[in-house]
Coordinates of C-alpha atoms and ligand atoms in Angstrom, one line a residue:
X213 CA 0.0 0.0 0.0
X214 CA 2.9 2.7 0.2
X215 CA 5.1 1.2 -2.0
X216 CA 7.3 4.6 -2.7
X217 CA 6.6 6.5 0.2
X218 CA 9.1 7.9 2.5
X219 CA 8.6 7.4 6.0
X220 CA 10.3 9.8 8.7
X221 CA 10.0 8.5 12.1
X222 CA 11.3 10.4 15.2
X223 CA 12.7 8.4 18.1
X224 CA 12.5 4.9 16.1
X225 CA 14.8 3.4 17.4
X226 CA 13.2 1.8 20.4
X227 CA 9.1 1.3 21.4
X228 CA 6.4 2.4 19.8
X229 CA 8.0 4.3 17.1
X230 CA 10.2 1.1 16.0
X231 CA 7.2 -0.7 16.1
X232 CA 5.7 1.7 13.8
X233 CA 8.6 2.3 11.4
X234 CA 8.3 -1.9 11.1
X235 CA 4.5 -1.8 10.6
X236 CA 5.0 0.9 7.6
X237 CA 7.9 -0.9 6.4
X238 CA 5.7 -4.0 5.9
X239 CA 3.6 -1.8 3.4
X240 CA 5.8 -0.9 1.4
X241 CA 7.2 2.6 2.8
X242 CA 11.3 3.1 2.6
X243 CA 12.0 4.6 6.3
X244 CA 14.1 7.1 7.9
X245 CA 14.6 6.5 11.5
X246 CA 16.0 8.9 14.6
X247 CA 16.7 8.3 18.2
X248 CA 19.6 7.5 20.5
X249 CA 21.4 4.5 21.4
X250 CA 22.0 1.3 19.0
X251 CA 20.5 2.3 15.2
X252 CA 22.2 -0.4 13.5
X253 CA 19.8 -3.3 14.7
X254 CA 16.4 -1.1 14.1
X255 CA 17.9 -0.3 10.5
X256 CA 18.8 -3.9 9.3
X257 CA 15.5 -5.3 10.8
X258 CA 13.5 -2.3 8.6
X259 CA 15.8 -3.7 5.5
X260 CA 14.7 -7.6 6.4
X261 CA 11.2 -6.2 5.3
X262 CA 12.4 -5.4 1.8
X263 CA 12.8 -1.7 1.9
X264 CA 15.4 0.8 2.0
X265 CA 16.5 2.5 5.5
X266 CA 18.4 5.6 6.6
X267 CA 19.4 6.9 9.7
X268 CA 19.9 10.5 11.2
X269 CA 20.9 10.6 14.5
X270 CA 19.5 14.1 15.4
X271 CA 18.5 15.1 19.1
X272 CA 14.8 16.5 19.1
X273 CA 15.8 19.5 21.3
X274 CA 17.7 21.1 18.5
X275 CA 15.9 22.9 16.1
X276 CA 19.3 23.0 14.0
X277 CA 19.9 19.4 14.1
X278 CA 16.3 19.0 12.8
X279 CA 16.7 20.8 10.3
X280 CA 19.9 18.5 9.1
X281 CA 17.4 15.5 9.3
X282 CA 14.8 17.1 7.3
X283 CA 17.4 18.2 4.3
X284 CA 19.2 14.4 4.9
X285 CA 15.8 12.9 4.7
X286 CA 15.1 15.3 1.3
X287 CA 18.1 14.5 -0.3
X288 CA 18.1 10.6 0.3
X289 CA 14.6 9.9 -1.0
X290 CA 13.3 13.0 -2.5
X291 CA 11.3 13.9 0.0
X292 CA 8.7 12.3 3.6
X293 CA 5.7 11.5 2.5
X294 CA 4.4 10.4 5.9
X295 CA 6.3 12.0 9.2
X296 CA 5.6 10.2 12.7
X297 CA 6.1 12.5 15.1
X298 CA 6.9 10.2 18.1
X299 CA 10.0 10.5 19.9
X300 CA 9.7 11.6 23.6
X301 CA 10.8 11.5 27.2
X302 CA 8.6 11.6 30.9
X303 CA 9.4 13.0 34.4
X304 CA 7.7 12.8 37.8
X305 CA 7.8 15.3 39.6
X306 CA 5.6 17.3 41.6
X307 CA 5.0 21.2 40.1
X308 CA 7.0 22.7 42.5
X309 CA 9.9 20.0 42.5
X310 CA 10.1 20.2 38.8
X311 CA 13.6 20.9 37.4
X312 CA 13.0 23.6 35.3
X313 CA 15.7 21.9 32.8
X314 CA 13.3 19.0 32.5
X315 CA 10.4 21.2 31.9
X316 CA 12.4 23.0 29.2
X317 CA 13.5 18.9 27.9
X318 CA 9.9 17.6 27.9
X319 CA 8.4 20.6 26.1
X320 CA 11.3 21.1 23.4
X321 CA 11.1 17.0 22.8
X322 CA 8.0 15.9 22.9
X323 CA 6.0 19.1 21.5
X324 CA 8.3 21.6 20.1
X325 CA 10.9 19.2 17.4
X326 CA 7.0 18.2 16.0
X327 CA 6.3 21.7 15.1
X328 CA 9.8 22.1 13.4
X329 CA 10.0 18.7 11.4
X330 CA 5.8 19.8 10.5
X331 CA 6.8 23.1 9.0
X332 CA 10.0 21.4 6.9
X333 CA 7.6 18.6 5.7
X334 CA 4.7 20.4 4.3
X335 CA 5.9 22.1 1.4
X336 CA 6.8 19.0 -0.3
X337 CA 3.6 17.1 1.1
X338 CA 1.9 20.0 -0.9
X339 CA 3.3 20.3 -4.2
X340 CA 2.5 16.3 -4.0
X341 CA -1.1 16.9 -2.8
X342 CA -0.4 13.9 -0.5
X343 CA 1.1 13.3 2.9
X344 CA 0.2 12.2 6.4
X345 CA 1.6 13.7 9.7
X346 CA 1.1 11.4 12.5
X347 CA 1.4 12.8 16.2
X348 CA 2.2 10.3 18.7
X349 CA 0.4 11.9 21.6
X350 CA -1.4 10.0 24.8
X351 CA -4.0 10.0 26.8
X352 CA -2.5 12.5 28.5
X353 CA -3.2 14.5 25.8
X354 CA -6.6 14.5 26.8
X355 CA -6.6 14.0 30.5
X356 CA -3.9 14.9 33.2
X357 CA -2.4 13.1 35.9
X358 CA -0.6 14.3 38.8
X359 CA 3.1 14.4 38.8
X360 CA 3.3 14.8 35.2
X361 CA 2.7 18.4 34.6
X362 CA 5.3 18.9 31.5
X363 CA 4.6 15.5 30.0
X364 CA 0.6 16.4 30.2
X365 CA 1.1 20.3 28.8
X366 CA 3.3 18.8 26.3
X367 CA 1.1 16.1 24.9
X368 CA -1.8 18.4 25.2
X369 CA -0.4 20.5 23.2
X370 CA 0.1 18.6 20.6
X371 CA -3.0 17.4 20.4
X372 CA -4.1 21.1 19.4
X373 CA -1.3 21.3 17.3
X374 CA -2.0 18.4 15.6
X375 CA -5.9 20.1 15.2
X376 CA -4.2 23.2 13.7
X377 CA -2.4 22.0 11.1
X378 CA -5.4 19.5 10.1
X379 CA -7.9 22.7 9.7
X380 CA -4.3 24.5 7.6
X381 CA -3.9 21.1 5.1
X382 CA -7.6 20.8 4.8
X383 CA -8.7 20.8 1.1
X384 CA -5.6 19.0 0.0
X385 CA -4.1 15.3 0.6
X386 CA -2.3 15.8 3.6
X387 CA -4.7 14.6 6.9
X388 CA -2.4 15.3 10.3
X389 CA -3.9 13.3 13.3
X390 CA -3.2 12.3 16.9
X391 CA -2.6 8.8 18.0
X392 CA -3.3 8.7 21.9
X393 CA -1.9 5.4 23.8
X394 CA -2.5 4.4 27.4
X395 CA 0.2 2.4 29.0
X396 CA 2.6 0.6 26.8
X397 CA 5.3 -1.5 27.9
X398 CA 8.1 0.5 26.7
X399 CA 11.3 1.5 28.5
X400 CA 9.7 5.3 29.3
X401 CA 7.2 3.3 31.2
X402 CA 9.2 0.0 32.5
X403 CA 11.1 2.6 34.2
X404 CA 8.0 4.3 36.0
X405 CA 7.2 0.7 37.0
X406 CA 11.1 0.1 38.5
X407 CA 10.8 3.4 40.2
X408 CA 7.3 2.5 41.7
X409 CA 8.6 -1.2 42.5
X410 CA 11.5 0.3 44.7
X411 CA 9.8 3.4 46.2
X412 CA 7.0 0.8 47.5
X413 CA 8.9 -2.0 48.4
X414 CA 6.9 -4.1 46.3
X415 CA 7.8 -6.2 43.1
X416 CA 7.6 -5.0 39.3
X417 CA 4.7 -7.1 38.9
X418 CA 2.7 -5.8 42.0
X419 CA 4.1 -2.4 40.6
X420 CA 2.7 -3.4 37.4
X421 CA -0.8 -4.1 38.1
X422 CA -0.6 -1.5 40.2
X423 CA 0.3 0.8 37.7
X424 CA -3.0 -0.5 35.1
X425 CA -5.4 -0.8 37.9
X426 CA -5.0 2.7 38.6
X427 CA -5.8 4.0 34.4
X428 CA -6.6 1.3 32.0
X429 CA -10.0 -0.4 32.6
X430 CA -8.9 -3.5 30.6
X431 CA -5.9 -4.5 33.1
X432 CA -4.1 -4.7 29.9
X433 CA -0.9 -2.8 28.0
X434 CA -1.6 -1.5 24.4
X435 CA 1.2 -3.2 22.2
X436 CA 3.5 -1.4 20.2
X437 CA 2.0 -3.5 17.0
X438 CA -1.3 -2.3 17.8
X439 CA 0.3 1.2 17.5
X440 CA 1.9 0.4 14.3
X441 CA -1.5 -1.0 13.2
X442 CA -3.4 2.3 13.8
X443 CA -0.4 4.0 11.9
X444 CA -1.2 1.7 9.1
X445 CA -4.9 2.9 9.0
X446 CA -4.4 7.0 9.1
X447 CA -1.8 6.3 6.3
X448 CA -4.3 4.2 3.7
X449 CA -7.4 5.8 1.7
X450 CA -9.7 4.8 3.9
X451 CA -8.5 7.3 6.5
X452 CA -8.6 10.2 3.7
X453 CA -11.2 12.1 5.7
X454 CA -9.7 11.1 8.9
X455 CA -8.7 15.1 10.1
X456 CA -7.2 16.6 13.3
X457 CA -8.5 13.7 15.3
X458 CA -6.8 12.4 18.8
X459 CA -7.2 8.8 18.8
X460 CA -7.0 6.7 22.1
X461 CA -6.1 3.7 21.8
X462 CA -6.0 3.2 26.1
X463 CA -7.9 0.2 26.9
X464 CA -10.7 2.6 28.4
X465 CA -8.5 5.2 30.0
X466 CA -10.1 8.3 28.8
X467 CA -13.8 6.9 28.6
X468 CA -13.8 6.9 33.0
Ligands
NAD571 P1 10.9 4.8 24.3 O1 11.8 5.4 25.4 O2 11.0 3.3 24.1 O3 11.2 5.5 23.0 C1 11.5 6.9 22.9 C2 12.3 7.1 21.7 O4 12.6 8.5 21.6 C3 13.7 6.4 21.6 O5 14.0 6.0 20.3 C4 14.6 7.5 22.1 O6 16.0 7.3 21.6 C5 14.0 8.7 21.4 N1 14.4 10.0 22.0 C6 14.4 10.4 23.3 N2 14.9 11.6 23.4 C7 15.3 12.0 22.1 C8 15.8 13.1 21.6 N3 16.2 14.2 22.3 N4 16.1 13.2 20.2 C9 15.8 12.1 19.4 N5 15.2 11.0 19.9 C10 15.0 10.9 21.2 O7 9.5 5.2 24.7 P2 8.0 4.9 24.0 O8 7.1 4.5 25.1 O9 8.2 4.1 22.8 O10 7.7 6.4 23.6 C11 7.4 6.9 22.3 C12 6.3 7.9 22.3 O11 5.1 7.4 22.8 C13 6.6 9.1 23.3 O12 6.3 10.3 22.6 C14 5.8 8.8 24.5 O13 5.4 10.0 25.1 C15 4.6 8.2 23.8 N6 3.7 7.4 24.7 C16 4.2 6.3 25.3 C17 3.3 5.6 26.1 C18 3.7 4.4 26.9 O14 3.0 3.9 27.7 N7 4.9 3.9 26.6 C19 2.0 6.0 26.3 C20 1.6 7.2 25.6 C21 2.4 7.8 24.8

């Protein structure tokens, strides 16, 4: 199904956006991935698949590293076609705890380096009247939780971002929507469970259940292929008319 597409996908190399870069991959899509630590696995498991892979290992605070992405991305396959905006970091802290550098972190990762690689994607989406923008938000995007005010202004945020850009790409081919997961089990949240496990004195599993019980109705993590399966949908025709939505996909965590 996108056979000759270029997929960019921020903070790939790990979770839910390695998931996703696979899922696309298995359509067709040649990939470009992003994100620290190892790159050469994630790449020559995307190349199994069939398709060609690049990697640019540019750190999402930077606007100027972002920048060298989007013009490495251009110049290796022409241009992205479909951009996953994914890659992100958490922090607990209460408000008035918060290190302000972590505030600064969260908001410049996970909200700010979408808006940059948005703005150096469009043109190109345009002059091909196609192109889908993908925002990996989360149910906090649409609800808070205490301890987490960044991560929660951040992913809110996007979510009206997200909504903007939809109402400005409108009458042509490009749809930009959210994707909002509850608990995955990535290392951004196997780390909240460790944390939780030690501060309690209890084990990961206890911490674990504890950890569902307390959001997602269904006892039950999203996978990162059921991600990569909802990426697969807002990037076929079907989803042509899917605009500026933010979709949970959080076993029942925002219907409560
Ligand atoms: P993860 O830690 O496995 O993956 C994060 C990715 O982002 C990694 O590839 C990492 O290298 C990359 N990254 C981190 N900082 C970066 C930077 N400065 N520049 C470039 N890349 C950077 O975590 P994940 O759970 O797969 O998270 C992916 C996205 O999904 C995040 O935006 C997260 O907020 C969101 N999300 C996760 C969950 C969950 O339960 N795991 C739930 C909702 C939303």
């Amino acid at each position: 199904m996108l056979k000759g597409k270029t997929a960019l996908v921020t903070g790939s190399t790990s979770g839910i956006g390695l998931a996703i870069a696979k899922a696309l991959a298995q359509q067709g899509a040649n990939i470009v991935l992003n994100g620290f630590g190892d790159a050469e696995t994630p790449k020559a498991q995307i190349e199994a698949l069939g398709v060609r892979a690049e990697y640019h290992g540019a750190d999402m605070s930077q606007p100027g590293q972002i920048e060298d992405m989007m013009k490495f991305a251009a110049s290796r396959f022409g241009r992205v076609d479909i951009l996953v905006n994914n890659a992100g970091i958490q922090h607990v802290a209460k408000v008035e705890d918060f290190p302000p550098e972590r505030w600064d972190a969260i908001i410049a990762i996970n909200l700010t380096s979408a808006f940059h690689t948005t703005r150096l994607a469009i043109p190109a989406m345009r002059e091909a009247n196609w192109g889908r923008i993908i925002n990996v938000a989360s149910a906090h995007g649409l609800v808070a939780s205490a301890q987490k005010s960044a991560y929660v202004a951040a992913k809110h945020g996007i979510v009206g971002f997200t909504k903007s850009v939809a109402l400005e790409t409108a009458t042509t081919g490009i749809t930009s929507n959210a994707i909002c997961p509850g608990w995955v089990l990535t290392q951004l949240v196997q780390k909240q469970i460790d944390d939780r496990a030690a501060r309690e004195g209890i084990s990961a599993t206890q911490a674990q259940n504890e950890l569902l019980g307390e959001k997602q109705p269904s006892l039950q993590f999203t996978t990162v292929e059921q991600l990569g399966g909802l990426a697969v949908f807002l990037c076929s025709p079907a989803a042509d008319q899917v605009r500026g939505v933010a979709w949970q996909m959080d076993g029942g965590w925002t219907a409560q």
